[in-house]
Short mmCIF file of C-alpha atoms in Angstrom, two decimals:
data_model
loop_
_atom_site.label_atom_id
_atom_site.label_comp_id
_atom_site.label_asym_id
_atom_site.label_seq_id
_atom_site.Cartn_x
_atom_site.Cartn_y
_atom_site.Cartn_z
CA MET A 74 -42.61 0.26 15.97
CA PRO A 75 -41.56 0.92 11.60
CA ARG A 76 -38.07 1.86 11.00
CA ASP A 77 -37.57 5.20 9.54
CA ASP A 78 -39.68 6.27 12.90
CA ARG A 79 -36.61 5.34 15.62
CA ALA A 80 -33.86 5.95 13.65
CA SER A 81 -35.98 10.03 12.98
CA CYS A 82 -36.01 9.43 16.90
CA LEU A 83 -32.27 8.17 17.86
CA ASP A 84 -31.73 11.99 15.48
CA ALA A 85 -33.90 14.01 18.54
CA THR A 86 -32.39 12.88 21.62
CA THR A 87 -28.93 13.49 22.98
CA THR A 88 -27.11 11.20 24.46
CA GLY A 89 -24.23 13.26 25.56
CA MET A 90 -21.91 13.05 22.93
CA ALA A 91 -21.34 16.41 22.35
CA LEU A 92 -20.53 17.16 25.60
CA SER A 93 -17.39 14.29 26.02
CA VAL A 94 -15.78 15.21 22.35
CA THR A 95 -16.68 18.99 23.36
CA ALA A 96 -14.50 17.97 26.42
CA GLU A 97 -11.36 15.92 23.81
CA VAL A 98 -11.63 19.34 22.34
CA GLY A 99 -10.85 21.16 25.18
CA ARG A 100 -7.81 19.30 26.42
CA LEU A 101 -6.59 18.41 22.37
CA LEU A 102 -6.35 22.89 23.48
CA GLU A 103 -4.54 22.69 25.69
CA ALA A 104 -1.37 20.25 24.46
CA LEU A 105 -2.44 22.49 21.27
CA ALA A 106 -1.28 25.68 23.69
CA ALA A 107 0.31 24.02 25.39
CA SER A 108 3.60 22.24 23.20
CA GLY A 109 1.76 24.15 19.81
CA GLN A 110 0.69 20.42 19.00
CA PRO A 111 -2.38 19.56 16.75
CA GLY A 112 -5.05 17.28 17.57
CA ALA A 113 -7.81 16.43 15.57
CA VAL A 114 -11.78 14.89 16.21
CA ASP A 115 -12.96 12.82 13.11
CA LEU A 116 -16.47 13.43 13.95
CA ARG A 117 -17.45 10.42 11.44
CA SER A 118 -16.41 8.26 13.59
CA LEU A 119 -18.76 8.84 16.41
CA PRO A 120 -22.40 7.37 17.24
CA LEU A 121 -23.98 10.98 17.32
CA THR A 122 -27.32 11.41 16.38
CA ASP A 123 -28.64 14.83 14.93
CA ALA A 124 -29.75 16.34 17.68
CA ASP A 125 -25.78 15.58 19.36
CA ARG A 126 -24.63 17.03 16.14
CA GLN A 127 -26.16 19.91 16.62
CA GLN A 128 -25.87 20.93 20.61
CA LEU A 129 -21.76 20.88 20.29
CA GLN A 130 -22.22 22.86 16.97
CA ASP A 131 -24.07 24.90 20.46
CA LEU A 132 -21.46 24.58 22.56
CA LEU A 133 -18.65 25.55 20.28
CA GLY A 134 -20.96 27.86 17.90
CA ARG A 135 -19.06 30.57 15.79
CA GLY A 136 -15.97 32.70 14.89
CA GLU A 137 -14.91 35.26 13.33
CA VAL A 138 -13.67 32.71 9.63
CA ARG A 139 -15.04 30.81 7.48
CA ALA A 140 -14.48 29.45 4.64
CA ASP A 141 -15.56 27.45 2.15
CA LEU A 142 -14.18 25.60 -0.69
CA GLU A 143 -14.75 23.65 -4.03
CA LEU A 144 -13.10 20.34 -4.12
CA ALA A 145 -14.34 17.73 -6.04
CA GLY A 146 -17.74 18.84 -3.98
CA ARG A 147 -18.49 21.59 -1.66
CA SER A 148 -16.25 21.72 1.78
CA GLU A 149 -16.66 23.87 4.49
CA VAL A 150 -14.94 25.13 7.37
CA TRP A 151 -14.98 27.44 9.92
CA GLU A 152 -13.62 28.94 13.19
CA THR A 153 -15.20 28.38 16.25
CA ALA A 154 -15.36 30.50 19.19
CA TYR A 155 -12.99 28.68 20.48
CA PRO A 156 -9.08 30.04 18.97
CA GLY A 157 -6.77 27.03 17.04
CA VAL A 158 -10.84 25.19 16.45
CA TRP A 159 -12.13 23.90 13.45
CA TRP A 160 -15.61 22.46 11.98
CA ILE A 161 -13.99 21.03 9.01
CA ARG A 162 -16.48 19.14 6.88
CA HIS A 163 -16.61 17.86 3.29
CA LEU A 164 -18.95 17.14 1.69
CA ALA A 165 -19.76 14.42 -1.01
CA ALA A 166 -21.22 15.70 -4.96
CA ASP A 167 -24.74 14.84 -4.07
CA ASP A 168 -24.42 18.05 -0.87
CA ARG A 169 -23.94 14.60 1.52
CA ILE A 170 -21.28 14.63 4.16
CA ALA A 171 -18.81 12.90 2.99
CA SER A 172 -16.46 13.96 6.03
CA GLU A 173 -16.14 15.13 9.02
CA GLU A 174 -13.44 16.49 11.40
CA ILE A 175 -12.76 18.75 15.21
CA ALA A 176 -8.97 20.01 13.62
CA VAL A 177 -7.06 21.47 16.45
CA CYS A 178 -4.54 24.01 15.60
CA PRO A 179 -3.38 26.68 13.74
CA VAL A 180 -4.61 26.33 10.47
CA PRO A 181 -6.09 23.88 9.09
CA GLU A 182 -3.52 22.34 6.40
CA ILE A 183 -6.66 21.99 3.58
CA LEU A 184 -7.20 26.41 3.91
CA GLN A 185 -2.59 26.63 3.74
CA ALA A 186 -0.83 26.70 0.44
CA HIS A 187 1.78 24.13 -0.06
CA PRO A 188 5.45 25.35 -0.92
CA ASP A 189 5.09 23.49 -3.98
CA ASP A 190 2.51 25.05 -5.31
CA ILE A 191 3.29 29.05 -4.12
CA ARG A 192 6.89 28.16 -5.66
CA ALA A 193 4.39 26.85 -8.72
CA GLY A 194 2.58 30.46 -8.58
CA ALA A 195 5.37 31.68 -8.08
CA ARG A 196 6.56 30.78 -11.31
CA ARG A 197 2.98 31.21 -13.41
CA LEU A 198 2.90 34.97 -12.74
CA SER A 199 6.30 35.00 -14.25
CA GLN A 200 5.17 33.58 -17.24
CA ASP A 201 1.71 35.61 -16.84
CA LEU A 202 3.97 39.27 -15.81
CA ALA A 203 6.55 38.72 -19.47
CA ALA A 204 3.34 38.26 -21.81
CA LEU A 205 1.75 40.70 -20.65
CA GLN A 206 4.87 43.48 -21.00
CA ALA A 207 6.21 42.26 -24.48
CA PRO A 208 4.80 44.04 -27.21
CA ALA A 209 2.42 42.11 -28.67
CA ALA A 210 3.42 40.17 -33.16
CA PRO A 211 2.81 42.64 -35.55
CA VAL A 212 0.19 40.80 -38.43
CA PRO A 213 1.50 40.83 -41.31
CA GLY A 214 -0.17 43.03 -43.26
CA ASP A 215 -2.05 44.96 -40.96
CA THR A 216 -1.96 48.37 -42.14
CA ASN A 217 -4.19 49.99 -39.26
CA GLN A 218 -1.72 48.80 -36.66
CA GLU A 219 0.81 51.59 -35.07
CA THR A 220 4.24 51.99 -34.94
CA THR A 221 6.03 53.45 -31.95
CA HIS A 222 9.58 55.50 -32.33
CA VAL A 223 11.44 55.85 -28.40
CA MET B 1261 2.90 16.48 -1.90
CA SER B 1262 6.69 17.43 -1.27
CA ASP B 1263 9.28 15.21 -3.27
CA LYS B 1264 12.95 15.79 -2.17
CA ASN B 1265 14.11 13.24 -3.97
CA ALA B 1266 12.89 14.98 -7.76
CA ALA B 1267 16.51 16.06 -8.28
CA ALA B 1268 18.69 12.94 -7.88
CA ARG B 1269 15.46 11.80 -10.09
CA GLY B 1270 16.60 13.36 -13.43
CA PRO B 1271 14.17 14.49 -15.72
CA VAL B 1272 10.25 13.45 -14.43
CA THR B 1273 8.67 11.67 -17.77
CA ALA B 1274 5.41 9.62 -17.84
CA ALA B 1275 6.51 6.98 -16.43
CA ASN B 1276 8.88 8.71 -13.20
CA LYS B 1277 6.11 10.68 -12.24
CA THR B 1278 4.85 10.31 -9.31
CA LEU B 1279 1.27 10.13 -8.74
CA GLY B 1280 0.74 13.37 -7.03
CA GLU B 1281 2.45 15.01 -10.09
CA ALA B 1282 0.04 12.80 -12.42
CA LEU B 1283 -2.62 14.33 -10.37
CA SER B 1284 -1.94 17.64 -10.98
CA ASP B 1285 -1.49 17.04 -14.77
CA ARG B 1286 -5.22 15.95 -14.98
CA GLY B 1287 -5.99 18.92 -12.68
CA VAL B 1288 -6.64 18.00 -9.76
CA SER B 1289 -5.25 19.54 -7.24
CA ARG B 1290 -3.36 20.05 -3.43
CA ARG B 1291 -5.85 20.18 -1.79
CA THR B 1292 -8.57 17.79 -2.99
CA PHE B 1293 -5.95 14.72 -3.01
CA LEU B 1294 -5.34 16.13 0.31
CA LYS B 1295 -10.03 15.75 0.88
CA PHE B 1296 -9.92 12.77 -0.50
CA ALA B 1297 -7.23 11.51 2.08
CA SER B 1298 -9.61 12.77 5.30
CA TYR B 1299 -12.10 10.14 3.27
CA THR B 1300 -9.47 7.13 2.27
CA ALA B 1301 -8.41 7.60 7.26
CA SER B 1302 -12.27 8.56 7.73
CA ILE B 1303 -13.61 5.83 6.17
CA MET B 1304 -10.44 3.33 7.00
CA ALA B 1305 -10.73 4.18 11.44
CA LEU B 1306 -8.05 6.04 11.15
CA PRO B 1307 -6.80 9.44 13.95
CA PRO B 1308 -7.81 12.59 12.05
CA THR B 1309 -4.21 13.11 11.78
CA ALA B 1310 -3.15 9.91 9.13
CA ALA B 1311 -4.56 12.31 6.46
CA THR B 1312 -1.33 14.37 5.74
CA ALA B 1313 0.25 11.30 6.07
CA ILE B 1314 -2.09 8.92 3.58
CA ALA B 1315 -2.28 12.81 1.29
CA GLN B 1316 2.15 12.65 1.65
CA GLY B 1317 2.75 8.87 0.60
CA LEU B 1318 0.31 8.85 -2.03
CA ALA B 1319 1.60 12.22 -3.48
CA ASN B 1320 5.15 10.42 -3.17
CA ALA B 1321 4.79 7.17 -4.42
CA ARG B 1322 5.82 5.69 -8.08
CA ARG B 1323 4.29 3.27 -10.63
CA GLN B 1324 7.07 -0.06 -9.31
CA SER B 1325 9.38 -0.31 -12.80
CA VAL B 1326 9.01 -3.96 -13.60
CA ILE B 1327 11.11 -5.91 -16.44
CA TRP B 1328 9.46 -9.06 -17.58
CA LEU B 1329 11.85 -10.74 -18.76
CA SER B 1330 10.62 -14.18 -21.22
CA PHE B 1331 13.06 -16.46 -21.84
CA GLN B 1332 13.02 -20.12 -23.04
CA GLU B 1333 8.74 -20.49 -22.63
CA CYS B 1334 6.43 -20.88 -24.15
CA THR B 1335 4.12 -17.85 -23.55
CA GLY B 1336 1.85 -19.79 -21.05
CA CYS B 1337 2.52 -16.77 -18.77
CA THR B 1338 1.58 -14.33 -20.11
CA GLU B 1339 -0.65 -15.19 -21.70
CA SER B 1340 -2.72 -16.48 -17.87
CA ILE B 1341 -1.56 -12.94 -17.24
CA THR B 1342 -3.33 -11.55 -19.71
CA ARG B 1343 -6.62 -12.46 -18.30
CA ALA B 1344 -6.33 -11.43 -14.97
CA GLY B 1345 -9.70 -9.92 -14.22
CA THR B 1346 -9.12 -8.30 -10.07
CA PRO B 1347 -7.09 -6.42 -10.94
CA SER B 1348 -7.52 -6.61 -15.55
CA ILE B 1349 -3.89 -5.89 -17.65
CA GLU B 1350 -5.15 -2.69 -18.56
CA ASP B 1351 -5.65 -0.94 -14.79
CA LEU B 1352 -2.23 -3.25 -13.81
CA ILE B 1353 0.37 -1.55 -16.41
CA PHE B 1354 -0.96 2.05 -16.67
CA ASP B 1355 -2.92 2.16 -12.39
CA PHE B 1356 -0.02 0.33 -10.25
CA ILE B 1357 3.22 -1.23 -11.93
CA SER B 1358 5.90 0.08 -15.34
CA LEU B 1359 5.42 -2.28 -16.89
CA ASP B 1360 9.06 -0.94 -19.03
CA TYR B 1361 10.66 -4.31 -20.77
CA HIS B 1362 8.06 -7.00 -21.70
CA HIS B 1363 8.93 -8.74 -24.94
CA THR B 1364 4.98 -9.82 -25.81
CA LEU B 1365 3.77 -6.06 -24.41
CA GLN B 1366 5.62 -3.20 -25.34
CA ASN B 1367 5.25 -1.16 -28.13
CA ALA B 1368 8.70 -0.92 -28.72
CA SER B 1369 10.88 -3.03 -30.86
CA GLY B 1370 13.91 -4.28 -31.54
CA HIS B 1371 17.22 -2.05 -30.15
CA LEU B 1372 14.89 0.28 -28.99
CA ALA B 1373 13.05 -2.63 -26.21
CA GLU B 1374 17.20 -3.11 -25.35
CA LEU B 1375 17.33 0.84 -25.28
CA ALA B 1376 14.07 0.51 -22.53
CA ARG B 1377 15.42 -2.33 -20.49
CA GLU B 1378 18.30 -0.85 -20.18
CA GLN B 1379 16.41 2.78 -19.24
CA ALA B 1380 14.65 1.79 -16.58
CA MET B 1381 16.97 -0.21 -14.89
CA GLU B 1382 19.48 2.92 -15.06
CA GLU B 1383 16.46 5.38 -13.35
CA ASN B 1384 15.10 2.08 -11.12
CA LYS B 1385 18.46 1.94 -10.01
CA GLY B 1386 17.90 -0.98 -6.37
CA GLU B 1387 14.60 -0.47 -7.03
CA TYR B 1388 13.14 -2.73 -9.42
CA LEU B 1389 11.62 -5.85 -9.65
CA VAL B 1390 12.80 -8.73 -12.59
CA ILE B 1391 9.52 -11.15 -13.22
CA VAL B 1392 10.54 -13.43 -15.63
CA ASP B 1393 9.14 -16.65 -17.18
CA GLY B 1394 11.26 -19.87 -18.72
CA SER B 1395 13.93 -20.44 -17.98
CA VAL B 1396 17.67 -20.49 -19.06
CA PRO B 1397 19.68 -22.54 -21.52
CA LEU B 1398 23.17 -23.41 -19.80
CA LYS B 1399 24.79 -26.13 -22.36
CA ASP B 1400 27.22 -24.78 -25.58
CA ASP B 1401 27.49 -21.17 -24.37
CA GLY B 1402 23.60 -20.73 -24.07
CA VAL B 1403 23.12 -20.47 -27.25
CA TYR B 1404 19.80 -21.83 -27.90
CA SER B 1405 18.21 -18.69 -27.13
CA THR B 1406 19.40 -15.50 -27.08
CA ILE B 1407 18.31 -12.45 -27.10
CA ALA B 1408 19.17 -8.72 -28.52
CA GLY B 1409 23.00 -10.84 -29.11
CA MET B 1410 22.51 -11.99 -25.52
CA THR B 1411 22.15 -15.24 -24.18
CA ASN B 1412 19.41 -15.68 -21.62
CA LEU B 1413 21.92 -15.86 -19.27
CA GLN B 1414 24.27 -12.69 -19.82
CA MET B 1415 20.95 -10.75 -20.46
CA LEU B 1416 19.21 -12.39 -17.04
CA GLN B 1417 22.67 -11.77 -14.85
CA ASP B 1418 23.14 -7.76 -16.16
CA THR B 1419 19.33 -7.66 -15.38
CA VAL B 1420 19.78 -8.99 -12.53
CA ARG B 1421 22.60 -7.45 -10.63
CA ASN B 1422 20.58 -3.63 -9.41
CA ALA B 1423 17.44 -5.11 -9.20
CA LYS B 1424 14.84 -5.28 -5.66
CA ALA B 1425 14.12 -7.93 -6.09
CA VAL B 1426 13.76 -10.97 -8.74
CA ILE B 1427 11.08 -13.49 -9.15
CA SER B 1428 10.22 -16.57 -10.87
CA VAL B 1429 6.26 -16.94 -12.62
CA GLY B 1430 5.04 -20.66 -13.71
CA SER B 1431 7.14 -23.84 -13.39
CA CYS B 1432 9.61 -22.69 -16.54
CA ALA B 1433 11.67 -20.59 -14.65
CA ALA B 1434 10.97 -21.95 -11.16
CA PHE B 1435 11.69 -25.58 -11.31
CA GLY B 1436 13.33 -26.01 -15.49
CA GLY B 1437 9.80 -27.31 -16.70
CA ILE B 1438 9.07 -28.21 -19.69
CA PRO B 1439 12.48 -27.40 -20.96
CA GLY B 1440 14.30 -28.92 -18.61
CA ALA B 1441 12.81 -32.01 -19.41
CA ASN B 1442 15.05 -35.20 -19.69
CA PRO B 1443 17.10 -35.50 -21.72
CA ASN B 1444 17.19 -31.44 -21.28
CA PRO B 1445 18.77 -30.81 -24.69
CA THR B 1446 19.76 -27.52 -23.59
CA GLY B 1447 20.92 -28.14 -20.20
CA ALA B 1448 17.65 -25.25 -19.51
CA VAL B 1449 18.04 -24.75 -14.85
CA PRO B 1450 15.75 -22.33 -13.00
CA ILE B 1451 16.25 -19.15 -12.33
CA SER B 1452 16.90 -19.82 -8.91
CA ASP B 1453 20.00 -21.95 -9.57
CA LEU B 1454 21.79 -18.72 -11.52
CA VAL B 1455 19.87 -16.06 -8.98
CA THR B 1456 22.29 -16.83 -5.85
CA GLY B 1457 22.99 -13.61 -4.35
CA LYS B 1458 19.69 -12.81 -2.84
CA PRO B 1459 17.78 -14.36 -0.58
CA LEU B 1460 15.33 -16.49 -2.44
CA ILE B 1461 11.78 -16.77 0.15
CA THR B 1462 9.49 -19.32 -0.70
CA LYS B 1463 5.06 -18.20 1.09
CA LEU B 1464 3.59 -20.36 1.89
CA SER B 1465 0.07 -21.07 1.06
CA PRO B 1466 -2.29 -23.03 4.35
CA ASN B 1467 -4.53 -24.43 1.40
CA GLN B 1468 -2.76 -27.91 1.01
CA THR B 1469 -2.57 -31.02 1.99
CA ASP B 1470 0.71 -31.56 4.40
CA ILE B 1471 2.95 -27.16 4.23
CA ALA B 1472 5.21 -29.68 5.71
CA GLU B 1473 6.09 -31.90 3.26
CA ASN B 1474 6.08 -29.31 0.61
CA ALA B 1475 8.10 -26.87 2.84
CA ARG B 1476 11.17 -30.26 2.97
CA ARG B 1477 10.64 -29.74 -0.94
CA CYS B 1478 11.29 -26.41 -1.55
CA ILE B 1479 14.52 -26.35 0.61
CA GLU B 1480 15.53 -28.54 -1.36
CA ALA B 1481 14.33 -26.83 -4.27
CA GLY B 1482 16.43 -23.69 -2.45
CA SER B 1483 14.26 -21.58 -1.12
CA ASP B 1484 16.93 -19.43 1.84
CA ALA B 1485 13.22 -18.44 4.01
CA PHE B 1486 9.64 -19.09 4.83
CA ALA B 1487 7.21 -16.34 4.93
CA VAL B 1488 3.82 -18.94 6.36
CA ILE B 1489 0.61 -18.38 5.68
CA ASN B 1490 -0.76 -16.80 2.87
CA THR B 1491 -4.40 -15.93 2.96
CA LEU B 1492 -6.83 -18.58 3.00
CA MET B 1493 -9.43 -18.31 -0.11
CA GLY B 1494 -13.40 -17.42 1.42
CA MET B 1495 -16.30 -16.11 1.21
CA ALA B 1496 -18.26 -13.88 1.49
CA ILE B 1497 -22.55 -12.95 0.32
CA ASP B 1498 -24.90 -10.58 0.47
CA ILE B 1499 -28.58 -12.82 1.13
CA GLU B 1500 -31.06 -9.44 0.10
CA SER B 1501 -28.87 -10.00 -3.96
CA ARG B 1502 -27.38 -13.64 -3.64
CA THR B 1503 -24.91 -12.54 -4.62
CA PRO B 1504 -21.52 -12.61 -3.72
CA HIS B 1505 -19.61 -9.45 -1.93
CA ILE B 1506 -15.90 -10.20 -2.93
CA GLY B 1507 -16.60 -9.43 -7.07
CA ASN B 1508 -14.06 -11.64 -8.31
CA ASN B 1509 -16.67 -13.69 -6.04
CA GLN B 1510 -13.48 -15.34 -3.90
CA GLY B 1511 -10.63 -13.77 -2.15
CA GLY B 1512 -7.78 -14.06 0.51
CA LEU B 1513 -9.05 -14.02 4.24
CA SER B 1514 -6.45 -12.47 6.86
CA GLY B 1515 -6.38 -10.64 10.55
CA PRO B 1516 -6.71 -12.37 13.36
CA ALA B 1517 -9.01 -15.15 12.45
CA ILE B 1518 -7.04 -16.75 10.73
CA LYS B 1519 -4.15 -16.91 13.28
CA PRO B 1520 -4.53 -19.93 15.16
CA ILE B 1521 -4.30 -21.78 12.02
CA ALA B 1522 -1.39 -19.55 10.80
CA LEU B 1523 0.21 -20.21 14.80
CA LEU B 1524 -0.21 -24.03 13.92
CA LYS B 1525 1.49 -23.89 10.06
CA VAL B 1526 4.05 -22.04 11.31
CA HIS B 1527 5.08 -24.38 14.21
CA GLN B 1528 4.62 -27.85 11.43
CA VAL B 1529 7.54 -26.29 9.11
CA TYR B 1530 9.31 -25.15 11.76
CA GLN B 1531 9.63 -29.09 12.45
CA VAL B 1532 10.69 -29.84 9.01
CA ALA B 1533 13.01 -25.81 8.20
CA ARG B 1534 14.89 -25.86 11.83
CA ASP B 1535 17.36 -28.83 11.59
CA HIS B 1536 17.78 -26.99 7.75
CA GLY B 1537 18.26 -23.77 9.76
CA ILE B 1538 15.86 -21.90 7.91
CA PRO B 1539 13.92 -18.80 9.66
CA ILE B 1540 10.30 -18.25 9.53
CA ILE B 1541 8.15 -15.46 8.23
CA GLY B 1542 5.26 -16.11 10.67
CA GLN B 1543 2.67 -14.05 9.56
CA GLY B 1544 -1.20 -14.27 9.95
CA GLY B 1545 -3.36 -11.88 12.13
CA VAL B 1546 -0.53 -10.39 14.35
CA THR B 1547 -2.53 -7.65 15.81
CA THR B 1548 -0.65 -7.06 19.78
CA PRO B 1549 2.88 -7.52 20.65
CA ASN B 1550 1.51 -11.28 22.37
CA ASP B 1551 0.31 -12.29 18.84
CA ALA B 1552 4.75 -11.42 17.62
CA ILE B 1553 4.86 -13.22 20.07
CA GLU B 1554 3.28 -16.54 19.86
CA PHE B 1555 4.41 -16.79 16.24
CA LEU B 1556 8.23 -16.60 17.63
CA LEU B 1557 7.26 -19.07 19.92
CA ALA B 1558 6.01 -21.38 17.44
CA GLY B 1559 8.70 -21.35 15.04
CA ALA B 1560 8.91 -18.03 13.51
CA THR B 1561 12.37 -15.59 13.37
CA ALA B 1562 10.90 -12.04 12.00
CA VAL B 1563 7.13 -11.48 12.06
CA GLY B 1564 5.19 -9.71 9.91
CA VAL B 1565 1.84 -7.41 10.10
CA GLY B 1566 -0.20 -6.74 7.65
CA THR B 1567 -4.23 -6.22 7.96
CA ALA B 1568 -3.66 -4.71 11.57
CA LEU B 1569 -1.04 -1.51 9.95
CA PHE B 1570 -5.51 -0.38 8.08
CA TYR B 1571 -6.79 -0.12 11.72
CA ASP B 1572 -3.28 1.53 13.54
CA PRO B 1573 -0.40 2.45 11.09
CA LEU B 1574 1.44 3.72 13.86
CA VAL B 1575 0.67 -0.15 15.37
CA LEU B 1576 4.54 -1.24 14.91
CA PRO B 1577 6.91 0.63 17.45
CA LYS B 1578 4.25 -0.79 20.32
CA ILE B 1579 4.50 -4.63 18.85
CA ASN B 1580 7.99 -3.94 19.35
CA ARG B 1581 7.88 -2.19 22.73
CA GLY B 1582 5.87 -5.41 24.18
CA ILE B 1583 8.22 -7.86 22.99
CA GLY B 1584 11.46 -5.51 24.57
CA GLU B 1585 9.30 -5.96 27.58
CA TYR B 1586 8.05 -9.85 27.09
CA LEU B 1587 11.38 -9.95 27.17
CA GLU B 1588 12.58 -7.87 30.64
CA ARG B 1589 10.24 -10.24 32.15
CA HIS B 1590 11.84 -13.14 31.52
CA GLY B 1591 15.47 -12.25 32.19
CA LEU B 1592 16.05 -13.00 28.15
CA SER B 1593 18.42 -10.38 26.75
CA ARG B 1594 17.62 -11.43 22.67
CA VAL B 1595 14.39 -12.87 20.60
CA SER B 1596 15.62 -15.14 19.08
CA GLU B 1597 15.53 -16.96 22.54
CA LEU B 1598 12.02 -16.83 22.21
CA THR B 1599 11.96 -18.46 18.30
CA GLY B 1600 9.91 -22.53 18.41
CA ALA B 1601 10.85 -22.29 22.65
CA MET B 1602 7.22 -23.09 22.67
CA ARG B 1603 6.55 -26.33 24.89
CA LEU B 1604 4.42 -29.79 23.60
CA ASN B 1605 1.80 -30.14 26.52
CA THR B 1606 2.48 -33.64 27.36
CA GLN B 1607 -0.67 -36.19 26.26
CA ARG B 1608 -1.79 -37.99 29.26
CA PRO B 1609 -4.23 -41.22 29.21
CA ALA B 1610 -8.03 -40.07 28.93
CA GLN B 1611 -9.12 -40.69 32.72
CA GLN B 1612 -12.16 -41.67 33.68
CA CYS B 1613 -15.57 -39.98 34.50
CA GLY B 1614 -16.29 -42.48 37.20
CA CYS B 1615 -19.99 -42.08 36.58
#
């Protein structure tokens, strides 16, 4: 059988891995619920066929949250039907999957704003507001400018 | 990417920026960096949770400050390093290290050059590396070689005082070289004769014919400890393109494949080192507690772990725990009781098989 045909046959076959991964996710979710300990499963390191991947998506379903990120290529994050279980898929510039994992946590780190960024954002916003509120400098020689005295 | 030591390190300059700060300046966001860390963890088969640790560690990493001192030398060592291919000198000084002082390569000259050295020493106290090429003249108060009004000895002592480590490059710095050749008119000495407050650890390559004899010579030259072994040179070939896989054509092979060779070399060096009380750091393919115990039994006082950390960054406590359990099982109280405790098999004459 030609190599490409063998590969497509394999991709269409379920191997039972989806059930195993779901069981592992269940164990991690119990740990998160009991102790707050986050966990993750790296899907790229597992021998999943395309059919396995689809079965795993069907088993975990879709929840209420979905986020698309533009970070040197697209990234997709969605919460599964089980709160605390997140599917994170990073795509390379050519839209191939570069890394894919299931994160078990309240909110994936990649969605959270880092405290340093929050501080930098606060500083920037304050500067922007100050710039907006500052009176515009008069343009020399512009006789059309109105001056208001209070 | 938070840096708790930011306040302690003073104003942020281009040279002392962390990788995170440098990337941020180039418009690489923290989330993009975290995405890169996720790839890296996946490619290295690390647990996905290691991505955060990678991102944190890399973001806070700073280019290593290096002060390069050139004394009685011919600039051949610098010539060699400027011709390096992997990495090239420009990659090295722009991406990996902060070369804060080097007579030939630095832009500054005169008192500004000396100011750069002093600033690097102050800003990186206890953390900077000093690389020395050339020997130091001691005769006639060292007048045969001076820089900025300082004798080589004064500059060396001043610079190494708060250095993390000192590396001698080339035969002049390591052994005195041509300036130290008989009749040695300037009283030239190697750096190891002068920097005695820091331990001299000599890493021994397995790519030599008589490692024990060279270990003996190193002890005579002042080595305080050995690291045994370095990588073995190797090659891998892509049969489709018929070219070596490695850009440099050859490279250092490490990991479990070299453990049996490393064990033998540690055993051979131990035969020389034990009589002088010189400790050995055994390294080469250690991934489990049993590997570490084998190295100790062969003669190592301590064990180095490298490649295994790529597969499991948390392997060190596991190895330590395993060694502790072994000691307990064998009624031992100290790791040092294992050093060189291997009992060699006594050779028996070959028996006739009778056929």
